[in-house]
PDB file of C-alpha atoms in Angstrom:
ATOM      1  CA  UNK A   1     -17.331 -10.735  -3.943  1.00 59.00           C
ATOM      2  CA  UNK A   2     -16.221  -7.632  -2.712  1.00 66.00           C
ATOM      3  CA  UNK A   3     -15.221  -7.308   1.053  1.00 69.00           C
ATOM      4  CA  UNK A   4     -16.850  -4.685   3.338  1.00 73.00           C
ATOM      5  CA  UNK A   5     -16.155  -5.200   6.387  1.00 85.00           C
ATOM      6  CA  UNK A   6     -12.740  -3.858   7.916  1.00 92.00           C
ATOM      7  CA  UNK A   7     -10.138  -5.807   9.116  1.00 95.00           C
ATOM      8  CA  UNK A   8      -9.214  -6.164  12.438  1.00 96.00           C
ATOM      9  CA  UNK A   9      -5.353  -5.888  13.287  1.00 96.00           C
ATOM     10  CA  UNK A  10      -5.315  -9.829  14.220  1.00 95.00           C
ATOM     11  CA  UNK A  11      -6.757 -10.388  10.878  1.00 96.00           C
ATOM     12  CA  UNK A  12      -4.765  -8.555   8.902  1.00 97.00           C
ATOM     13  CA  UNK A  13      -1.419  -9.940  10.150  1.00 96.00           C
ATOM     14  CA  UNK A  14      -2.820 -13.601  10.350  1.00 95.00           C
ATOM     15  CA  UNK A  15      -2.795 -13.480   6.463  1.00 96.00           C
ATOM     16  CA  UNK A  16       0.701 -11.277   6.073  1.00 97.00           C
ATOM     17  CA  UNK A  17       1.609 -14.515   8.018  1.00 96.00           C
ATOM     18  CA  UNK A  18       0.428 -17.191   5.935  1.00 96.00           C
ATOM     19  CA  UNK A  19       1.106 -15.422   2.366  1.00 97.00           C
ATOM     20  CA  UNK A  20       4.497 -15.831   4.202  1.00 96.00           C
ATOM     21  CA  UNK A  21       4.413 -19.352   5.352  1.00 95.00           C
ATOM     22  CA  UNK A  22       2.670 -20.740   2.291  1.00 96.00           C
ATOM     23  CA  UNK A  23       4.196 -18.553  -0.896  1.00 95.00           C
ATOM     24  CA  UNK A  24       6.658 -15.908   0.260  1.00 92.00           C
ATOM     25  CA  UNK A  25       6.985 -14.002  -3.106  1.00 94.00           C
ATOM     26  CA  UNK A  26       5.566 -10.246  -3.805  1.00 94.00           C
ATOM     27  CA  UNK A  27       2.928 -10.728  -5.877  1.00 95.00           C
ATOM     28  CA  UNK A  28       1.590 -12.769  -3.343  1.00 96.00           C
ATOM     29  CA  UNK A  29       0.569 -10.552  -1.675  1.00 97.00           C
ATOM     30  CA  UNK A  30      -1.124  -8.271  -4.082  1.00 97.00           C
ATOM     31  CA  UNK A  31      -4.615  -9.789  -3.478  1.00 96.00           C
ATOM     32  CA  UNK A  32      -4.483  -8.965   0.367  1.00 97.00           C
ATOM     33  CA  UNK A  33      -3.555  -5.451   0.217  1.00 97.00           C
ATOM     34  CA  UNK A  34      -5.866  -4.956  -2.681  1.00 97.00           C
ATOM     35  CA  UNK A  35      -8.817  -6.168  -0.574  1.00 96.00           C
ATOM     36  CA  UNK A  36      -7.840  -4.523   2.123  1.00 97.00           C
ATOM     37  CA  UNK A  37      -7.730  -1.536   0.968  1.00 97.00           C
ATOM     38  CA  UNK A  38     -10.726  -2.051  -0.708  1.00 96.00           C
ATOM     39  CA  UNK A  39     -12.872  -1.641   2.871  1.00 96.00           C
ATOM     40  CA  UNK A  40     -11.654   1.812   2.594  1.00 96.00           C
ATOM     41  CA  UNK A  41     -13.260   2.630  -0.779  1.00 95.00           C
ATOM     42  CA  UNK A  42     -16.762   4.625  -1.410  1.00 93.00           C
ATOM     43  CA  UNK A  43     -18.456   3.359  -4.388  1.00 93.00           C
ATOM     44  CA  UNK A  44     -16.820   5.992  -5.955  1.00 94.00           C
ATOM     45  CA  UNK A  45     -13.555   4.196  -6.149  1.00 96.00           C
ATOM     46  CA  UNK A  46     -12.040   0.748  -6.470  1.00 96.00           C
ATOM     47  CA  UNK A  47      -9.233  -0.670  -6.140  1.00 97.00           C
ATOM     48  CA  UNK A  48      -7.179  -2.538  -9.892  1.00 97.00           C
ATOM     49  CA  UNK A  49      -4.588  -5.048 -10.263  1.00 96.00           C
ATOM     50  CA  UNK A  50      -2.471  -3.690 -13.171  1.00 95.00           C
ATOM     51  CA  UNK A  51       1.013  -5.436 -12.401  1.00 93.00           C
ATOM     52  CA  UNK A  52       1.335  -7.622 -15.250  1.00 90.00           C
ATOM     53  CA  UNK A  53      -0.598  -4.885 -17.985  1.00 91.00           C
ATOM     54  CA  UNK A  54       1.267  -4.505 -20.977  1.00 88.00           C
ATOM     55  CA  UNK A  55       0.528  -1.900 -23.498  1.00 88.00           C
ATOM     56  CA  UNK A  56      -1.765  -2.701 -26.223  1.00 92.00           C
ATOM     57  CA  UNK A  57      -4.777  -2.019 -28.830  1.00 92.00           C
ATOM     58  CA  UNK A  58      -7.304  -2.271 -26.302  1.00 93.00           C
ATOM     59  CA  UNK A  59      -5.779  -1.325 -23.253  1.00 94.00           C
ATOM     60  CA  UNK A  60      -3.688   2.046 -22.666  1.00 93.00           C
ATOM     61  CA  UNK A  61      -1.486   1.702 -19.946  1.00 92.00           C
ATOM     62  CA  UNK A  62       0.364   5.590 -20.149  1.00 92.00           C
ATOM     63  CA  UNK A  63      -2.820   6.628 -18.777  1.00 93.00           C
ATOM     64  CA  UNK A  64      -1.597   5.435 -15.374  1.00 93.00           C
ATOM     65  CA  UNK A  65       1.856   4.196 -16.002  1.00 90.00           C
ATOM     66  CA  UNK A  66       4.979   6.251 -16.871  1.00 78.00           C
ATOM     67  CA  UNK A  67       7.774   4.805 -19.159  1.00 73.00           C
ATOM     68  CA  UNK A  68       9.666   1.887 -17.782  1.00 65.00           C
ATOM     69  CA  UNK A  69       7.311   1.980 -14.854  1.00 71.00           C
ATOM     70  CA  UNK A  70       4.313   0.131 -13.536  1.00 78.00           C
ATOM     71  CA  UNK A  71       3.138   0.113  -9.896  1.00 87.00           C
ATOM     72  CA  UNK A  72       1.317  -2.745  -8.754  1.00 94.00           C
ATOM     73  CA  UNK A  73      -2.450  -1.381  -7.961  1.00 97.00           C
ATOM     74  CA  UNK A  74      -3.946   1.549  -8.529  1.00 97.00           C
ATOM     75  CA  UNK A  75      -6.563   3.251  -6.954  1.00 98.00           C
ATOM     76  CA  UNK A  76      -9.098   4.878  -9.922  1.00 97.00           C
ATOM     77  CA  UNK A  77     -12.735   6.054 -10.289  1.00 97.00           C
ATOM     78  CA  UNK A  78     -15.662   3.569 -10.289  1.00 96.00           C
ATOM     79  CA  UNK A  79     -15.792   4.186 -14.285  1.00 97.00           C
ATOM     80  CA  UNK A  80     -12.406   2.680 -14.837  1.00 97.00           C
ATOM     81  CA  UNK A  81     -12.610  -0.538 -17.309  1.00 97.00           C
ATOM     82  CA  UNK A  82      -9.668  -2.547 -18.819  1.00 96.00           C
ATOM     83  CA  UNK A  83     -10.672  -0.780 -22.152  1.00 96.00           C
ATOM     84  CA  UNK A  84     -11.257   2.758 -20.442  1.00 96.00           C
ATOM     85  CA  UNK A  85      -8.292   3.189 -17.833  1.00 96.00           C
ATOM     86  CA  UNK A  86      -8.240   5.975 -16.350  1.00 96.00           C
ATOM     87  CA  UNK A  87      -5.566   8.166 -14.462  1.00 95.00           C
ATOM     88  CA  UNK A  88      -5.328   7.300 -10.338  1.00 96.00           C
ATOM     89  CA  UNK A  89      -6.478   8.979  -7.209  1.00 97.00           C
ATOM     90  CA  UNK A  90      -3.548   6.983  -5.837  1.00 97.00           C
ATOM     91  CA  UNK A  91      -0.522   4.540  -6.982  1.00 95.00           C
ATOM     92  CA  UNK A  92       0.122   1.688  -4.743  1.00 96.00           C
ATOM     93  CA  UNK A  93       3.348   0.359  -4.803  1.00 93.00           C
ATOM     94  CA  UNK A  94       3.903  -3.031  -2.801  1.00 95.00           C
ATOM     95  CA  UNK A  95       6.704  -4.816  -1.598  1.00 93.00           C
ATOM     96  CA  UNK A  96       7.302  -8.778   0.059  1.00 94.00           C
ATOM     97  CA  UNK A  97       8.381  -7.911   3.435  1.00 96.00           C
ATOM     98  CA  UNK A  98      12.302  -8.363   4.481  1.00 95.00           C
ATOM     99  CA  UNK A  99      11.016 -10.666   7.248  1.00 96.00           C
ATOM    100  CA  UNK A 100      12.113 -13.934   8.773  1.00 96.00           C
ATOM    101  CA  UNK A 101       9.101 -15.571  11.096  1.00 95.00           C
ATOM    102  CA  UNK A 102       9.074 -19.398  13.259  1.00 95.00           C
ATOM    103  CA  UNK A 103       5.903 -21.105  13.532  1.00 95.00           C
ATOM    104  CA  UNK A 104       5.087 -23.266  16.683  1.00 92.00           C
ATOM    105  CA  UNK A 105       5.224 -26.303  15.354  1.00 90.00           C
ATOM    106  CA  UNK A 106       2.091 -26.786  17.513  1.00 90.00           C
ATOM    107  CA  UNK A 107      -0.084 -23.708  18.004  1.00 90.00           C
ATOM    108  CA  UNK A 108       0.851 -22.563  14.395  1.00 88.00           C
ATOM    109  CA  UNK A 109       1.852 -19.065  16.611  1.00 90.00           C
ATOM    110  CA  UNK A 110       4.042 -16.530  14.507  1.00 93.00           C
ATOM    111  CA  UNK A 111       7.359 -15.308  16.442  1.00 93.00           C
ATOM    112  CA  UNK A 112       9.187 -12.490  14.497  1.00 95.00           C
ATOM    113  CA  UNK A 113      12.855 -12.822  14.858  1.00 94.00           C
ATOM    114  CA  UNK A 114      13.941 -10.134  12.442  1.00 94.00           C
ATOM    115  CA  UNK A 115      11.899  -7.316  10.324  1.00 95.00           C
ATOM    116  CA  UNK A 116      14.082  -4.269   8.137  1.00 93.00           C
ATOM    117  CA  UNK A 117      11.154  -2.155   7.086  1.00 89.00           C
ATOM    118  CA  UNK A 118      11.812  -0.887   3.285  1.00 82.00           C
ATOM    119  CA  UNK A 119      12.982   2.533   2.267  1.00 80.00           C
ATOM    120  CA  UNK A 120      10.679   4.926   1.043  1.00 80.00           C
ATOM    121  CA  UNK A 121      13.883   7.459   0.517  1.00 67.00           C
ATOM    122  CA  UNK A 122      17.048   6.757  -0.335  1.00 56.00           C
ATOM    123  CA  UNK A 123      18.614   9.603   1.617  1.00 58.00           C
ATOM    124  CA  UNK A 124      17.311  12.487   3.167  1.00 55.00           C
ATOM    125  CA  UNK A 125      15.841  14.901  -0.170  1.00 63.00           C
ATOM    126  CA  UNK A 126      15.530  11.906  -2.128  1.00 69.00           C
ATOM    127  CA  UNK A 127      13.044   9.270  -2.738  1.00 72.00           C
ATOM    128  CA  UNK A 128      13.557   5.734  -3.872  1.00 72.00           C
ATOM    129  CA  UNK A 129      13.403   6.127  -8.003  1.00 72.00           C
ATOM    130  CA  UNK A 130      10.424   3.530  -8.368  1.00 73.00           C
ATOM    131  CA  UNK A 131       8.324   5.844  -6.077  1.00 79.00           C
ATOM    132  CA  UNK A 132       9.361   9.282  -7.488  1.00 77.00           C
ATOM    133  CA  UNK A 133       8.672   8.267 -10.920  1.00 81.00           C
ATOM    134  CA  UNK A 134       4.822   7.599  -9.999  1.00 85.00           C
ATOM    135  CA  UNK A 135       4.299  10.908  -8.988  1.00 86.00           C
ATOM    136  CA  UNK A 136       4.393  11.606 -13.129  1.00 85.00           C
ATOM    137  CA  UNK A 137       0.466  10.283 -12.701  1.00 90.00           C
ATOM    138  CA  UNK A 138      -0.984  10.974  -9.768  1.00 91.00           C
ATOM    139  CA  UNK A 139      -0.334  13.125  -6.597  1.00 91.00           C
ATOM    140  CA  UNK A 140      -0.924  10.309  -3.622  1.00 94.00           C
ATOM    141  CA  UNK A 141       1.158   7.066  -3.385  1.00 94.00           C
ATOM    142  CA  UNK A 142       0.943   4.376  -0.901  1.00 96.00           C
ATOM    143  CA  UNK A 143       4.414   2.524  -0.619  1.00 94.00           C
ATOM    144  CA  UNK A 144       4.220  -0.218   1.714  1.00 96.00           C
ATOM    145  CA  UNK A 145       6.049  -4.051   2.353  1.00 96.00           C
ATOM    146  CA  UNK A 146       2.606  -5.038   4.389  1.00 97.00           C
ATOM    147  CA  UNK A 147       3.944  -4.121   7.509  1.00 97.00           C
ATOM    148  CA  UNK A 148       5.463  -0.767   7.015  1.00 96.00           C
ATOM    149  CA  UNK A 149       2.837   1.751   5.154  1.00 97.00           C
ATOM    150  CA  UNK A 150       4.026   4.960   4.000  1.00 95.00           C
ATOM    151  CA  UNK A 151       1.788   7.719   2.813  1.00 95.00           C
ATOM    152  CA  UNK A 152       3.150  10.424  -0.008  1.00 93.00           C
ATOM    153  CA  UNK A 153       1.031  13.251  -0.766  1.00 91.00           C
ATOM    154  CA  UNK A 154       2.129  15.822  -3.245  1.00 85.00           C
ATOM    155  CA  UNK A 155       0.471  19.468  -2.711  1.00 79.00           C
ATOM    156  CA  UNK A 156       0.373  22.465  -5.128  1.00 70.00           C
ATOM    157  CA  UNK A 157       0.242  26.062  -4.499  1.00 67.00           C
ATOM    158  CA  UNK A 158       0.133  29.444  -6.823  1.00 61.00           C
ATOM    159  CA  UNK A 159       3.977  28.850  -7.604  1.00 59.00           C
ATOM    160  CA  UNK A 160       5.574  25.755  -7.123  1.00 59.00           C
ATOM    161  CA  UNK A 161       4.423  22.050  -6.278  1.00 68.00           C
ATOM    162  CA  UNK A 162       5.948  20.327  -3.192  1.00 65.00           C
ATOM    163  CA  UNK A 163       6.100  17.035  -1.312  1.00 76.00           C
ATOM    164  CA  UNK A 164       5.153  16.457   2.264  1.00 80.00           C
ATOM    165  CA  UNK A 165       7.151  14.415   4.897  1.00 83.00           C
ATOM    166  CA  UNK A 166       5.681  11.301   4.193  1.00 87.00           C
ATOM    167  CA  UNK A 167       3.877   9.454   6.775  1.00 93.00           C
ATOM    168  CA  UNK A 168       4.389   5.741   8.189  1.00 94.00           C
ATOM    169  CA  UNK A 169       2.700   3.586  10.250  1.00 97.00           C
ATOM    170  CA  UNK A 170       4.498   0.485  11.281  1.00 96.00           C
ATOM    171  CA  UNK A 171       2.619  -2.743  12.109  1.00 97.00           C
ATOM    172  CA  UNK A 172       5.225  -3.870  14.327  1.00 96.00           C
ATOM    173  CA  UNK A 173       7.259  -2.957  17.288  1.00 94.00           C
ATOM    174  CA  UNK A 174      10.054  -3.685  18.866  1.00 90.00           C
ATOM    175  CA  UNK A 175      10.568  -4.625  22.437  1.00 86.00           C
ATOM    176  CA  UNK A 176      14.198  -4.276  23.911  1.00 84.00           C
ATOM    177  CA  UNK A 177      16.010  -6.158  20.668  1.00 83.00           C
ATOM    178  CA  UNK A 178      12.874  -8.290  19.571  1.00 89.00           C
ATOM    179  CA  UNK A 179      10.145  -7.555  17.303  1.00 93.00           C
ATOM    180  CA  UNK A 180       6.782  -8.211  17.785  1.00 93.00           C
ATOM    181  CA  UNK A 181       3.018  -7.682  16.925  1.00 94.00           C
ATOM    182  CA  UNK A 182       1.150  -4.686  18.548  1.00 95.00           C
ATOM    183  CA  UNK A 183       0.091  -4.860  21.865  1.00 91.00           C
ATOM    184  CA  UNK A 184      -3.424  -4.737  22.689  1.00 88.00           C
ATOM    185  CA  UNK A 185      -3.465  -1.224  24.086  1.00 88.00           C
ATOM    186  CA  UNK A 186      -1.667   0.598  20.609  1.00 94.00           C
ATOM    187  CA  UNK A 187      -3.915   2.855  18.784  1.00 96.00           C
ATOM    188  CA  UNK A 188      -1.817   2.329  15.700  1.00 97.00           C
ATOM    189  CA  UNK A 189      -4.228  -0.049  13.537  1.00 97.00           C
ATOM    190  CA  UNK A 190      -7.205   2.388  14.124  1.00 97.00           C
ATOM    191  CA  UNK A 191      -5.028   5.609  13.568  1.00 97.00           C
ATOM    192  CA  UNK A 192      -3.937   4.199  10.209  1.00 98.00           C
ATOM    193  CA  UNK A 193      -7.010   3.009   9.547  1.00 97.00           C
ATOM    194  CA  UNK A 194      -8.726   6.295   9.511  1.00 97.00           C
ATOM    195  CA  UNK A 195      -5.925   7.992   7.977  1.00 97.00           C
ATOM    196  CA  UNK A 196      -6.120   5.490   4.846  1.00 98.00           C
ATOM    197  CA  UNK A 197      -9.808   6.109   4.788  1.00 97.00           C
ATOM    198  CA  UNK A 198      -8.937  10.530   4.875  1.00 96.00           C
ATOM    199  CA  UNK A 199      -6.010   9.787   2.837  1.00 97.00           C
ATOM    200  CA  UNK A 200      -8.338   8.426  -0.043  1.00 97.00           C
ATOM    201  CA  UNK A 201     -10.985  10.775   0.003  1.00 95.00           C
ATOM    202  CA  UNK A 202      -7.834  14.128  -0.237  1.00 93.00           C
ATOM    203  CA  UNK A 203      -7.110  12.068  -3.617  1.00 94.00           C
ATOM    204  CA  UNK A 204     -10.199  12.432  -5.326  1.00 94.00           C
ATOM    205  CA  UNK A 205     -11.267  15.777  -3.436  1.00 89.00           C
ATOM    206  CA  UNK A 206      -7.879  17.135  -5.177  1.00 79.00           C
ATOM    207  CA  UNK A 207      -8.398  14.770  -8.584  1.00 81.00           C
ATOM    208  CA  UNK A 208      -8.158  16.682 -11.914  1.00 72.00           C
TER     209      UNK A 208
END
């Protein structure tokens, strides 16, 4: 069943933390992001696992997919079926975070000793090569390791198509030379909730 309501921040990073303590690898964590962004979605949209599609009679993944490529979920209109795919409103492209986390062997409590957030460039005009490739189907991309989120939005004008600065939220924070979760009076969780939420709805204002 389909989950509507939002999650809070405590929520959210409860299960980052167990997909962590309990399986650790990427696609792990597929099913979390894609049902949390799912709260985000009008019934216009939804929200597809396609990691592991192949090409084949009944199922056309260049629709979405450029050679060589395959992000991990895709964003699409309600109408989309295996059969039927259709072309995004947005790629999402989703990486294990580079984390290492103890657990109180009593209270179960998460402490963070070290986070390196992903890059969403690899230097200052270029982007990483998995991400840039995506823009072949669709204009939005989320790129995000679960606790880093970056937002890329490609705009087009009468002569020439351009990217803009893309925009991160980070889930954590550091504190002198630790990291650790948000504190209670960060408006981070909400901003980038309601950003996700606008963020969606510029995809398939702009969708062609």
């Amino acid at each position: 069943m389909r989950r509507t309501r939002l999650y809070s921040y405590d929520e959210y990073m409860k299960e980052v933390f167990q997909v962590y303590k309990d399986e650790r690898l990427e696609n792990y964590y597929y099913s979390l992001i894609k049902d949390f962004l799912l709260t985000f979605c009008s019934d216009k949209a939804k929200v597809v696992n396609v990691s592991g599609n192949h090409q084949t009679n009944l199922h056309d993944r260049k629709i979405y997919a450029d050679k060589g490529e395959l992000q991990d979920l895709i964003i699409v209109p309600s109408e989309y079926t295996y059969e039927q795919p259709m072309r995004p409103f947005i790629s999402v492209e989703i990486k294990k975070p580079s984390i290492d986390i103890d657990f109180d062997s009593e209270t179960g409590k998460a402490e963070i000793k070290c986070y390196n957030s992903k890059k969403v460039k690899i230097s200052t005009d270029n982007l990483n090569g998995q991400v840039e490739v995506q823009f072949a189907k669709t204009d939005c991309i989320i790129f995000t390791d679960c606790i880093s989120w970056w937002f890329l939005e490609r705009e087009h004008n009468d002569t020439k198509e351009f990217l803009q600065e893309p925009r991160l939220f980070q889930l954590i924070e550091v504190s002198g030379q630790d990291w650790r979760i948000l504190q209670s009076n960060s408006t981070v969780w909400e901003n980038m909730g309601d950003y996700i939420r606008s963020f969606i709805e510029r995809s398939q204002r702009d969708y062609k």
